[in-house]
mmCIF file of C-alpha atoms in Angstrom:
data_model
loop_
_atom_site.group_PDB
_atom_site.id
_atom_site.type_symbol
_atom_site.label_atom_id
_atom_site.label_comp_id
_atom_site.label_asym_id
_atom_site.label_seq_id
_atom_site.Cartn_x
_atom_site.Cartn_y
_atom_site.Cartn_z
ATOM 1 C CA MET A 3 -12.773 -8.838 6.498
ATOM 2 C CA ASP A 4 -13.847 -6.793 9.521
ATOM 3 C CA SER A 5 -10.335 -5.849 10.586
ATOM 4 C CA ASN A 6 -9.836 -2.359 12.041
ATOM 5 C CA ILE A 7 -6.828 -1.992 9.761
ATOM 6 C CA LEU A 8 -9.173 -1.317 6.827
ATOM 7 C CA GLY A 9 -10.295 1.932 8.473
ATOM 8 C CA GLN A 10 -6.691 3.128 8.870
ATOM 9 C CA ILE A 11 -5.549 2.863 5.266
ATOM 10 C CA ALA A 12 -6.592 3.722 1.736
ATOM 11 C CA LEU A 13 -6.384 1.033 -0.938
ATOM 12 C CA ALA A 14 -5.944 1.355 -4.681
ATOM 13 C CA TYR A 15 -5.386 -1.196 -7.414
ATOM 14 C CA SER A 16 -3.921 -1.530 -10.898
ATOM 15 C CA PRO A 17 -3.066 -4.446 -13.192
ATOM 16 C CA LEU A 18 0.243 -6.062 -14.064
ATOM 17 C CA ILE A 19 -0.232 -6.770 -17.773
ATOM 18 C CA ASP A 20 1.942 -9.309 -19.556
ATOM 19 C CA ARG A 21 2.899 -9.457 -23.233
ATOM 20 C CA ASN A 22 -0.269 -11.409 -24.035
ATOM 21 C CA ARG A 23 -2.223 -8.405 -22.677
ATOM 22 C CA SER A 24 -3.567 -10.553 -19.858
ATOM 23 C CA VAL A 25 -3.580 -9.424 -16.241
ATOM 24 C CA SER A 26 -0.941 -11.641 -14.625
ATOM 25 C CA ALA A 27 -1.266 -10.043 -11.182
ATOM 26 C CA THR A 28 -3.006 -7.243 -9.335
ATOM 27 C CA ARG A 29 -1.030 -4.466 -7.731
ATOM 28 C CA LEU A 30 -2.565 -3.415 -4.422
ATOM 29 C CA SER A 31 -1.337 -0.015 -3.239
ATOM 30 C CA ILE A 32 -1.616 0.669 0.495
ATOM 31 C CA PHE A 33 -1.603 4.232 1.858
ATOM 32 C CA PRO A 34 -1.607 4.940 5.628
ATOM 33 C CA LEU A 35 -4.221 7.611 6.332
ATOM 34 C CA GLN A 36 -2.222 8.980 9.281
ATOM 35 C CA PRO A 37 1.535 9.291 8.614
ATOM 36 C CA GLY A 38 3.561 7.719 11.376
ATOM 37 C CA ALA A 39 0.633 5.774 12.858
ATOM 38 C CA ALA A 40 1.413 2.235 14.032
ATOM 39 C CA LEU A 41 -0.396 -0.242 11.779
ATOM 40 C CA ASP A 42 -0.993 -3.941 12.351
ATOM 41 C CA SER A 43 0.793 -5.629 9.433
ATOM 42 C CA GLY A 44 -0.497 -9.048 10.509
ATOM 43 C CA SER A 45 -4.138 -7.946 10.255
ATOM 44 C CA LEU A 46 -3.422 -6.340 6.901
ATOM 45 C CA LEU A 47 -1.874 -9.509 5.479
ATOM 46 C CA GLU A 48 -4.790 -11.538 6.819
ATOM 47 C CA ALA A 49 -7.303 -9.281 5.055
ATOM 48 C CA ILE A 50 -5.309 -9.497 1.809
ATOM 49 C CA SER A 51 -5.030 -13.287 2.018
ATOM 50 C CA GLU A 52 -8.834 -13.581 2.096
ATOM 51 C CA VAL A 53 -8.877 -12.163 -1.438
ATOM 52 C CA TRP A 54 -5.625 -13.699 -2.659
ATOM 53 C CA PRO A 55 -5.287 -17.081 -0.929
ATOM 54 C CA VAL A 56 -2.352 -19.420 -1.447
ATOM 55 C CA GLY A 57 -2.739 -21.126 -4.802
ATOM 56 C CA GLY A 58 -4.868 -18.316 -6.205
ATOM 57 C CA PRO A 59 -4.017 -15.310 -8.381
ATOM 58 C CA ALA A 60 -0.869 -13.319 -7.657
ATOM 59 C CA VAL A 61 -0.836 -9.934 -5.920
ATOM 60 C CA ALA A 62 1.921 -7.323 -5.717
ATOM 61 C CA LEU A 63 1.955 -5.164 -2.591
ATOM 62 C CA ASN A 64 2.911 -1.523 -3.077
ATOM 63 C CA VAL A 65 3.177 -0.262 0.510
ATOM 64 C CA LEU A 66 3.491 3.514 0.830
ATOM 65 C CA SER A 67 4.962 3.457 4.339
ATOM 66 C CA GLU A 68 8.541 2.521 5.100
ATOM 67 C CA SER A 69 7.808 1.257 8.614
ATOM 68 C CA LEU A 70 4.780 -0.789 7.530
ATOM 69 C CA LEU A 71 6.754 -2.292 4.655
ATOM 70 C CA GLN A 72 9.582 -3.266 7.003
ATOM 71 C CA ASP A 73 7.052 -4.958 9.299
ATOM 72 C CA ILE A 74 5.608 -6.871 6.343
ATOM 73 C CA LEU A 75 9.087 -7.971 5.225
ATOM 74 C CA ALA A 76 9.842 -9.218 8.729
ATOM 75 C CA ARG A 77 6.630 -11.298 8.773
ATOM 76 C CA GLN A 78 7.620 -13.114 5.570
ATOM 77 C CA PRO A 79 4.163 -13.246 3.943
ATOM 78 C CA ALA A 80 2.953 -16.118 1.759
ATOM 79 C CA THR A 81 5.118 -16.596 -1.303
ATOM 80 C CA HIS A 82 2.375 -15.785 -3.825
ATOM 81 C CA MET A 83 2.459 -12.212 -2.497
ATOM 82 C CA MET A 84 4.980 -10.193 -4.469
ATOM 83 C CA ILE A 85 6.543 -7.274 -2.625
ATOM 84 C CA GLU A 86 7.601 -3.959 -4.153
ATOM 85 C CA ILE A 87 10.645 -2.424 -2.455
ATOM 86 C CA PRO A 88 11.648 1.176 -3.196
ATOM 87 C CA ALA A 89 15.203 1.596 -4.464
ATOM 88 C CA PHE A 90 16.172 3.803 -1.519
ATOM 89 C CA MET A 91 15.238 1.013 0.901
ATOM 90 C CA ALA A 92 17.001 -1.639 -1.160
ATOM 91 C CA SER A 93 20.164 0.491 -1.145
ATOM 92 C CA ASP A 94 20.142 0.845 2.637
ATOM 93 C CA PRO A 95 22.382 -1.797 4.284
ATOM 94 C CA GLU A 96 20.037 -1.819 7.300
ATOM 95 C CA ASN A 97 17.419 -3.544 5.131
ATOM 96 C CA THR A 98 19.762 -6.101 3.573
ATOM 97 C CA LYS A 99 18.912 -8.935 5.963
ATOM 98 C CA LEU A 100 15.157 -8.364 5.662
ATOM 99 C CA ILE A 101 15.419 -8.522 1.872
ATOM 100 C CA THR A 102 17.708 -11.562 1.699
ATOM 101 C CA ASP A 103 15.596 -13.422 4.257
ATOM 102 C CA LEU A 104 12.429 -12.766 2.254
ATOM 103 C CA HIS A 105 14.184 -13.945 -0.897
ATOM 104 C CA ALA A 106 15.217 -17.128 0.909
ATOM 105 C CA ASN A 107 11.559 -17.539 1.940
ATOM 106 C CA GLY A 108 10.660 -17.763 -1.759
ATOM 107 C CA ASN A 109 8.901 -14.417 -2.247
ATOM 108 C CA THR A 110 9.161 -12.497 -5.497
ATOM 109 C CA MET A 111 10.452 -8.965 -4.996
ATOM 110 C CA LEU A 112 10.234 -6.029 -7.387
ATOM 111 C CA LEU A 113 12.722 -3.150 -7.209
ATOM 112 C CA LYS A 114 10.699 0.056 -7.487
ATOM 113 C CA GLY A 115 12.349 3.098 -8.996
ATOM 114 C CA ARG A 116 15.784 3.946 -10.281
ATOM 115 C CA PRO A 117 18.590 3.408 -7.719
ATOM 116 C CA VAL A 118 20.656 6.488 -6.956
ATOM 117 C CA ARG A 119 23.549 4.342 -5.722
ATOM 118 C CA GLU A 120 24.743 0.796 -6.122
ATOM 119 C CA LEU A 121 22.770 -1.861 -4.290
ATOM 120 C CA PRO A 122 24.562 -4.167 -1.843
ATOM 121 C CA ARG A 123 26.011 -7.098 -3.772
ATOM 122 C CA GLU A 124 23.849 -9.686 -2.041
ATOM 123 C CA VAL A 125 20.631 -7.685 -2.577
ATOM 124 C CA LEU A 126 20.428 -7.292 -6.350
ATOM 125 C CA PRO A 127 19.927 -11.043 -7.078
ATOM 126 C CA CYS A 128 16.888 -10.976 -4.765
ATOM 127 C CA PHE A 129 14.836 -8.967 -7.268
ATOM 128 C CA LYS A 130 13.036 -10.579 -10.187
ATOM 129 C CA HIS A 131 12.165 -7.320 -11.973
ATOM 130 C CA SER A 132 12.716 -3.616 -11.589
ATOM 131 C CA ILE A 133 9.754 -1.239 -11.902
ATOM 132 C CA ILE A 134 10.644 1.791 -14.016
ATOM 133 C CA ASP A 135 8.149 4.622 -14.444
ATOM 134 C CA LEU A 136 7.414 5.649 -18.011
ATOM 135 C CA SER A 137 8.483 9.227 -17.249
ATOM 136 C CA ASP A 138 11.806 8.044 -15.822
ATOM 137 C CA ASP A 139 12.902 5.505 -18.432
ATOM 138 C CA ARG A 140 16.358 6.082 -19.921
ATOM 139 C CA ARG A 141 15.320 4.161 -23.031
ATOM 140 C CA ILE A 142 12.985 7.061 -23.825
ATOM 141 C CA ASP A 143 15.407 9.801 -22.701
ATOM 142 C CA PRO A 144 18.825 8.845 -24.121
ATOM 143 C CA SER A 145 20.448 11.914 -22.508
ATOM 144 C CA SER A 146 19.754 10.427 -19.079
ATOM 145 C CA VAL A 147 22.540 8.226 -17.731
ATOM 146 C CA ALA A 148 22.722 5.851 -14.824
ATOM 147 C CA PRO A 149 24.615 6.827 -11.667
ATOM 148 C CA HIS A 150 28.150 5.480 -11.503
ATOM 149 C CA GLY A 151 28.161 1.793 -10.640
ATOM 150 C CA VAL A 152 24.401 1.329 -11.188
ATOM 151 C CA MET A 153 23.319 -0.912 -14.074
ATOM 152 C CA ARG A 154 19.989 -2.437 -15.034
ATOM 153 C CA THR A 155 20.885 -6.118 -14.879
ATOM 154 C CA ILE A 156 17.362 -7.447 -14.360
ATOM 155 C CA SER A 157 14.278 -7.324 -16.556
ATOM 156 C CA HIS A 158 11.911 -4.422 -16.092
ATOM 157 C CA VAL A 159 8.231 -3.688 -15.650
ATOM 158 C CA GLN A 160 7.055 -0.323 -16.974
ATOM 159 C CA SER A 161 4.780 1.638 -14.655
ATOM 160 C CA GLY A 162 2.716 4.745 -15.354
ATOM 161 C CA VAL A 163 1.175 3.299 -18.532
ATOM 162 C CA ARG A 164 -2.047 5.130 -19.392
ATOM 163 C CA THR A 165 -2.754 4.472 -23.085
ATOM 164 C CA VAL A 166 -2.737 1.498 -25.438
ATOM 165 C CA ALA A 167 -0.058 3.238 -27.531
ATOM 166 C CA ASP A 168 2.162 3.566 -24.448
ATOM 167 C CA MET A 169 1.602 -0.095 -23.647
ATOM 168 C CA GLU A 170 2.600 -1.237 -27.118
ATOM 169 C CA ALA A 171 5.695 1.001 -27.118
ATOM 170 C CA CYS A 172 6.801 -0.348 -23.732
ATOM 171 C CA PHE A 173 6.652 -3.919 -24.974
ATOM 172 C CA ARG A 174 8.643 -2.963 -28.077
ATOM 173 C CA ARG A 175 11.326 -1.496 -25.810
ATOM 174 C CA GLY A 176 11.620 -4.797 -23.967
ATOM 175 C CA ALA A 177 9.359 -4.509 -20.927
ATOM 176 C CA VAL A 178 8.282 -7.919 -19.598
ATOM 177 C CA ALA A 179 5.057 -6.347 -18.313
ATOM 178 C CA VAL A 180 3.392 -2.984 -17.853
ATOM 179 C CA LEU A 181 1.766 -1.611 -14.735
ATOM 180 C CA GLY A 182 -1.243 0.664 -15.046
ATOM 181 C CA TRP A 183 -4.611 0.992 -16.746
ATOM 182 C CA PRO A 184 -4.198 1.794 -20.486
ATOM 183 C CA ILE A 185 -7.612 3.437 -20.654
ATOM 184 C CA HIS A 186 -6.877 7.105 -21.318
ATOM 185 C CA ASP A 187 -6.824 7.068 -25.119
ATOM 186 C CA ALA A 188 -8.487 10.045 -26.763
ATOM 187 C CA ILE A 189 -11.981 9.401 -28.088
ATOM 188 C CA GLU A 190 -12.578 10.209 -31.721
ATOM 189 C CA GLY A 191 -15.170 12.832 -32.498
ATOM 190 C CA ALA A 192 -16.648 10.885 -35.386
ATOM 191 C CA THR A 193 -20.094 9.411 -34.988
ATOM 192 C CA ARG A 194 -19.257 6.045 -36.574
ATOM 193 C CA ALA A 195 -18.405 3.309 -34.099
ATOM 194 C CA ALA A 196 -15.430 1.007 -34.474
ATOM 195 C CA ASP A 197 -16.064 -1.972 -36.734
ATOM 196 C CA GLN A 198 -16.625 -4.790 -34.242
ATOM 197 C CA PRO A 199 -19.414 -7.035 -35.582
ATOM 198 C CA GLY A 200 -19.454 -9.325 -32.538
ATOM 199 C CA LEU A 201 -20.434 -6.428 -30.323
ATOM 200 C CA GLN A 202 -23.429 -5.575 -32.489
ATOM 201 C CA VAL A 203 -25.114 -8.895 -31.608
ATOM 202 C CA ILE A 204 -24.990 -8.004 -27.930
ATOM 203 C CA VAL A 205 -26.183 -4.458 -28.574
ATOM 204 C CA GLN A 206 -29.189 -5.928 -30.390
ATOM 205 C CA LEU A 207 -29.843 -8.298 -27.488
ATOM 206 C CA ILE A 208 -29.727 -5.442 -24.986
ATOM 207 C CA ASP A 209 -32.222 -3.513 -27.090
ATOM 208 C CA GLN A 210 -34.516 -6.539 -27.340
ATOM 209 C CA VAL A 211 -34.326 -7.190 -23.590
ATOM 210 C CA HIS A 212 -35.040 -3.507 -22.959
ATOM 211 C CA LYS A 213 -38.176 -3.846 -25.117
ATOM 212 C CA GLU A 214 -39.002 -7.216 -23.486
ATOM 213 C CA GLU A 215 -39.401 -8.914 -26.847
ATOM 214 C CA ASP A 216 -40.374 -12.579 -27.152
ATOM 215 C CA ILE A 217 -37.853 -15.126 -25.930
ATOM 216 C CA GLU A 218 -37.783 -16.736 -29.397
ATOM 217 C CA LYS A 219 -36.503 -13.496 -30.960
ATOM 218 C CA LEU A 220 -33.776 -13.167 -28.324
ATOM 219 C CA GLU A 221 -32.713 -16.787 -28.795
ATOM 220 C CA ASN A 222 -32.495 -16.336 -32.561
ATOM 221 C CA THR A 223 -30.280 -13.297 -32.091
ATOM 222 C CA LEU A 224 -27.970 -15.108 -29.692
ATOM 223 C CA LYS A 225 -27.679 -18.090 -32.061
ATOM 224 C CA ARG A 226 -25.844 -15.830 -34.495
ATOM 225 C CA ASP A 227 -22.796 -16.033 -32.224
ATOM 226 C CA PRO A 228 -22.537 -19.357 -30.278
ATOM 227 C CA PRO A 229 -19.291 -18.381 -28.453
ATOM 228 C CA LEU A 230 -21.117 -15.382 -26.978
ATOM 229 C CA ALA A 231 -23.927 -17.626 -25.801
ATOM 230 C CA PHE A 232 -21.407 -19.891 -24.065
ATOM 231 C CA LYS A 233 -19.672 -16.931 -22.441
ATOM 232 C CA LEU A 234 -22.988 -15.508 -21.239
ATOM 233 C CA MET A 235 -23.908 -18.803 -19.572
ATOM 234 C CA ARG A 236 -20.481 -18.956 -17.931
ATOM 235 C CA TYR A 237 -20.899 -15.450 -16.503
ATOM 236 C CA ILE A 238 -24.432 -16.095 -15.251
ATOM 237 C CA ASN A 239 -23.324 -19.277 -13.463
ATOM 238 C CA SER A 240 -20.160 -17.728 -12.046
ATOM 239 C CA PRO A 241 -19.722 -17.923 -8.239
ATOM 240 C CA ALA A 242 -19.234 -14.160 -8.358
ATOM 241 C CA PHE A 243 -23.003 -13.707 -8.741
ATOM 242 C CA GLY A 244 -24.059 -16.448 -6.336
ATOM 243 C CA LEU A 245 -27.205 -17.810 -7.989
ATOM 244 C CA SER A 246 -28.828 -20.667 -6.078
ATOM 245 C CA VAL A 247 -29.646 -22.648 -9.243
ATOM 246 C CA GLU A 248 -27.597 -23.425 -12.329
ATOM 247 C CA ILE A 249 -28.823 -21.682 -15.466
ATOM 248 C CA SER A 250 -28.921 -24.182 -18.328
ATOM 249 C CA SER A 251 -30.054 -22.053 -21.268
ATOM 250 C CA PHE A 252 -30.796 -18.521 -22.342
ATOM 251 C CA ARG A 253 -34.534 -19.236 -22.054
ATOM 252 C CA HIS A 254 -33.944 -20.545 -18.538
ATOM 253 C CA ALA A 255 -31.997 -17.385 -17.697
ATOM 254 C CA ILE A 256 -34.923 -15.169 -18.682
ATOM 255 C CA MET A 257 -37.385 -17.321 -16.728
ATOM 256 C CA ILE A 258 -35.255 -17.239 -13.556
ATOM 257 C CA LEU A 259 -33.815 -13.729 -13.746
ATOM 258 C CA GLY A 260 -36.415 -11.735 -15.636
ATOM 259 C CA TYR A 261 -35.637 -9.133 -18.251
ATOM 260 C CA GLN A 262 -34.397 -6.425 -15.882
ATOM 261 C CA ARG A 263 -31.865 -8.563 -14.020
ATOM 262 C CA LEU A 264 -30.655 -10.086 -17.273
ATOM 263 C CA LYS A 265 -29.474 -6.666 -18.416
ATOM 264 C CA ARG A 266 -26.504 -6.743 -16.025
ATOM 265 C CA TRP A 267 -25.137 -9.957 -17.562
ATOM 266 C CA LEU A 268 -25.593 -8.610 -21.070
ATOM 267 C CA ALA A 269 -23.782 -5.438 -19.999
ATOM 268 C CA LEU A 270 -20.896 -7.543 -18.720
ATOM 269 C CA LEU A 271 -20.895 -9.526 -21.941
ATOM 270 C CA LEU A 272 -20.779 -6.373 -24.062
ATOM 271 C CA ALA A 273 -17.899 -4.922 -22.067
ATOM 272 C CA THR A 274 -15.798 -8.077 -22.471
ATOM 273 C CA ALA A 275 -16.685 -9.191 -25.995
ATOM 274 C CA SER A 276 -14.050 -7.401 -28.066
ATOM 275 C CA LYS A 277 -11.560 -9.654 -29.841
ATOM 276 C CA ASP A 278 -8.941 -6.877 -29.960
ATOM 277 C CA VAL A 279 -6.099 -8.185 -27.780
ATOM 278 C CA ASN A 280 -5.048 -4.648 -26.843
ATOM 279 C CA LEU A 281 -8.479 -4.058 -25.320
ATOM 280 C CA ARG A 282 -8.157 -6.901 -22.813
ATOM 281 C CA PRO A 283 -6.891 -4.592 -20.044
ATOM 282 C CA VAL A 284 -9.775 -2.198 -20.785
ATOM 283 C CA MET A 285 -12.217 -5.087 -20.409
ATOM 284 C CA TYR A 286 -10.631 -6.111 -17.106
ATOM 285 C CA ALA A 287 -10.989 -2.533 -15.887
ATOM 286 C CA ALA A 288 -14.654 -2.377 -16.902
ATOM 287 C CA VAL A 289 -15.500 -5.558 -14.993
ATOM 288 C CA ARG A 290 -13.773 -4.300 -11.860
ATOM 289 C CA ARG A 291 -15.517 -0.933 -12.091
ATOM 290 C CA GLY A 292 -18.941 -2.545 -12.265
ATOM 291 C CA LEU A 293 -18.264 -4.891 -9.362
ATOM 292 C CA LEU A 294 -16.747 -2.161 -7.205
ATOM 293 C CA MET A 295 -19.534 0.347 -7.799
ATOM 294 C CA GLU A 296 -22.100 -2.309 -6.949
ATOM 295 C CA GLU A 297 -20.267 -3.141 -3.711
ATOM 296 C CA LEU A 298 -20.118 0.540 -2.766
ATOM 297 C CA VAL A 299 -23.939 0.749 -2.755
ATOM 298 C CA ARG A 300 -24.676 -2.751 -1.492
ATOM 299 C CA SER A 301 -25.626 -1.661 2.027
ATOM 300 C CA SER A 302 -27.605 1.427 1.004
ATOM 301 C CA GLY A 303 -29.129 0.740 -2.402
ATOM 302 C CA ASP A 304 -32.057 -1.404 -3.531
ATOM 303 C CA ASP A 305 -31.879 -4.098 -6.213
ATOM 304 C CA GLU A 306 -32.680 -1.636 -8.979
ATOM 305 C CA MET A 307 -29.911 0.743 -7.925
ATOM 306 C CA ARG A 308 -27.366 -2.065 -7.564
ATOM 307 C CA ASN A 309 -28.154 -3.382 -11.041
ATOM 308 C CA GLU A 310 -28.027 0.078 -12.572
ATOM 309 C CA ILE A 311 -24.776 1.132 -10.957
ATOM 310 C CA PHE A 312 -23.185 -2.182 -11.948
ATOM 311 C CA ILE A 313 -24.157 -1.463 -15.560
ATOM 312 C CA CYS A 314 -22.849 2.090 -15.178
ATOM 313 C CA GLY A 315 -19.432 0.847 -14.088
ATOM 314 C CA VAL A 316 -19.227 -1.880 -16.717
ATOM 315 C CA PHE A 317 -20.294 0.523 -19.482
ATOM 316 C CA SER A 318 -17.990 3.336 -18.336
ATOM 317 C CA LEU A 319 -15.255 2.307 -20.787
ATOM 318 C CA LEU A 320 -17.423 1.438 -23.785
ATOM 319 C CA ASP A 321 -16.448 4.719 -25.406
ATOM 320 C CA ARG A 322 -12.852 3.430 -25.490
ATOM 321 C CA MET A 323 -13.936 0.086 -26.934
ATOM 322 C CA PHE A 324 -16.187 1.575 -29.610
ATOM 323 C CA ARG A 325 -13.988 4.674 -30.056
ATOM 324 C CA GLN A 326 -17.104 6.809 -29.984
ATOM 325 C CA PRO A 327 -18.318 9.537 -27.577
ATOM 326 C CA PHE A 328 -21.003 8.439 -25.134
ATOM 327 C CA PRO A 329 -23.732 10.846 -26.349
ATOM 328 C CA GLU A 330 -23.533 9.172 -29.773
ATOM 329 C CA LEU A 331 -22.839 5.655 -28.523
ATOM 330 C CA LEU A 332 -25.816 5.557 -26.166
ATOM 331 C CA LYS A 333 -28.214 6.381 -28.977
ATOM 332 C CA THR A 334 -27.895 2.722 -29.975
ATOM 333 C CA ILE A 335 -27.517 1.147 -26.519
ATOM 334 C CA PRO A 336 -30.482 1.700 -24.184
ATOM 335 C CA VAL A 337 -29.478 2.453 -20.594
ATOM 336 C CA PRO A 338 -31.373 3.744 -17.529
ATOM 337 C CA GLU A 339 -31.585 7.516 -17.173
ATOM 338 C CA ARG A 340 -29.238 7.684 -14.179
ATOM 339 C CA VAL A 341 -26.639 5.673 -16.094
ATOM 340 C CA TYR A 342 -26.970 7.955 -19.115
ATOM 341 C CA MET A 343 -26.465 11.031 -16.948
ATOM 342 C CA ALA A 344 -23.248 9.653 -15.446
ATOM 343 C CA LEU A 345 -21.732 8.448 -18.726
ATOM 344 C CA ALA A 346 -22.858 11.067 -21.230
ATOM 345 C CA GLU A 347 -23.249 14.148 -19.023
ATOM 346 C CA ASN A 348 -20.850 13.535 -16.098
ATOM 347 C CA ALA A 349 -23.742 14.284 -13.777
ATOM 348 C CA GLY A 350 -26.396 12.651 -11.645
ATOM 349 C CA PRO A 351 -26.372 10.453 -8.532
ATOM 350 C CA TYR A 352 -23.916 7.883 -9.924
ATOM 351 C CA GLN A 353 -21.243 10.391 -10.929
ATOM 352 C CA PRO A 354 -19.508 10.525 -7.497
ATOM 353 C CA TYR A 355 -19.112 6.744 -7.585
ATOM 354 C CA CYS A 356 -17.480 6.985 -11.023
ATOM 355 C CA ASP A 357 -15.125 9.666 -9.685
ATOM 356 C CA LEU A 358 -14.117 7.558 -6.685
ATOM 357 C CA VAL A 359 -13.420 4.485 -8.817
ATOM 358 C CA ARG A 360 -11.256 6.520 -11.190
ATOM 359 C CA ALA A 361 -9.350 7.926 -8.206
ATOM 360 C CA ILE A 362 -8.769 4.417 -6.858
ATOM 361 C CA GLU A 363 -7.484 3.302 -10.262
ATOM 362 C CA GLY A 364 -5.220 6.356 -10.392
ATOM 363 C CA GLU A 365 -3.533 5.418 -7.090
ATOM 364 C CA THR A 366 -3.393 9.015 -5.822
ATOM 365 C CA LEU A 367 -4.240 9.384 -2.132
ATOM 366 C CA ASP A 368 -5.497 12.988 -2.282
ATOM 367 C CA GLU A 369 -7.953 12.139 -5.053
ATOM 368 C CA ILE A 370 -9.133 9.029 -3.204
ATOM 369 C CA ARG A 371 -9.725 11.135 -0.075
ATOM 370 C CA HIS A 372 -11.700 13.646 -2.128
ATOM 371 C CA GLY A 373 -13.803 10.883 -3.671
ATOM 372 C CA ALA A 374 -14.537 9.401 -0.249
ATOM 373 C CA ASP A 375 -15.522 12.825 1.080
ATOM 374 C CA GLN A 376 -17.890 13.363 -1.862
ATOM 375 C CA LEU A 377 -19.708 10.134 -0.983
ATOM 376 C CA ILE A 378 -19.470 10.742 2.779
ATOM 377 C CA THR A 379 -18.211 7.178 3.106
ATOM 378 C CA GLY A 380 -15.618 5.834 5.539
ATOM 379 C CA PHE A 381 -12.454 4.127 4.363
ATOM 380 C CA GLY A 382 -13.325 0.915 6.166
ATOM 381 C CA GLU A 383 -16.436 0.550 4.023
ATOM 382 C CA ILE A 384 -14.633 1.601 0.833
ATOM 383 C CA ASN A 385 -11.743 -0.811 1.387
ATOM 384 C CA ARG A 386 -14.056 -3.726 2.144
ATOM 385 C CA ALA A 387 -15.881 -2.952 -1.117
ATOM 386 C CA ILE A 388 -12.573 -2.905 -3.023
ATOM 387 C CA LEU A 389 -11.461 -6.258 -1.647
ATOM 388 C CA LYS A 390 -14.848 -7.895 -2.256
ATOM 389 C CA ALA A 391 -14.958 -6.555 -5.824
ATOM 390 C CA LEU A 392 -11.431 -7.773 -6.602
ATOM 391 C CA SER A 393 -12.287 -11.176 -5.157
ATOM 392 C CA ALA A 394 -15.425 -11.399 -7.314
ATOM 393 C CA ALA A 395 -13.485 -10.279 -10.407
ATOM 394 C CA SER A 396 -10.984 -13.099 -9.954
ATOM 395 C CA GLN A 397 -13.859 -15.592 -10.097
ATOM 396 C CA LEU A 398 -14.926 -14.326 -13.512
ATOM 397 C CA GLU A 399 -11.536 -14.785 -15.193
#
């Protein structure tokens, strides 16, 4: 993953969420940093294949450069790599052979955007789905009509989804999947948290670990919810965290890890414990945030900082899960001071990392550039962190 290509592009990611609210694929958006610069598509595909190997999870490539996308089409990448093709390129007869050849190779292609003219007859069957932005969907705006000769004859994926309500509405309108992080729901001003009893067990455990209470007390708390205990052991033994020994029990975990290191696994458990199916994408986002923020400080931070910033990322969406503002929520969940400052006050040394991760999730190049500038970090380092974090996340699911 040391390719020079990673210093010439900006990467962003978002989920493809199916009707079961599971992430069926990851969309990787690729922005050239210098418009018109010649980029090595082979090196790019090699770097991507390290994270998404053949036989592994699916990835959809959203390439924001016409020339780079044409080069990728010509290389006929591995068939588990889905390719997004803008409607204007699909409508251009000069691209017909590239598209039909890739279809014959077995790749899944997604038609991005609303066509302004009819696609060549042999091109339309090459696309499995069309990607229609929420703001551009004729199902929402009945006054909008399709151009003459253009019909939606394939199923559609809805992009630009930012809230759970939007996600649910898109599925009701017939979307086979939605593209985007539904994490922008408004937080209620009330001080009472959402009624999620399973989460309270983990909150109690975090408090007990923070106070370094006796192992027997922690074990008794965990016994109240055996499925949580199983999930915690699975996380701790995941390849994503690379422990050299297998943890066989909660008591063993405390003996090997210690109270401070155990906090990160409990944080991960809390962020993924909700049984609300609509919160699954929020939980996926929280895991990726924690892993990415940890990778961003791996070369410069000590163990304490890496553990804290992981917790900061994982906890950064708890207000959505509990539907409670952070200043109130964190009265019951003990966190380090620097984490509290970032989550409750939008301040402190971890805040720029939160801003960069949100920019990456938002898939807006200008905001990603600004976030990188705030951290004084090169894109090669940022992109390597993104790919490592996404690889680690796939090992937890």
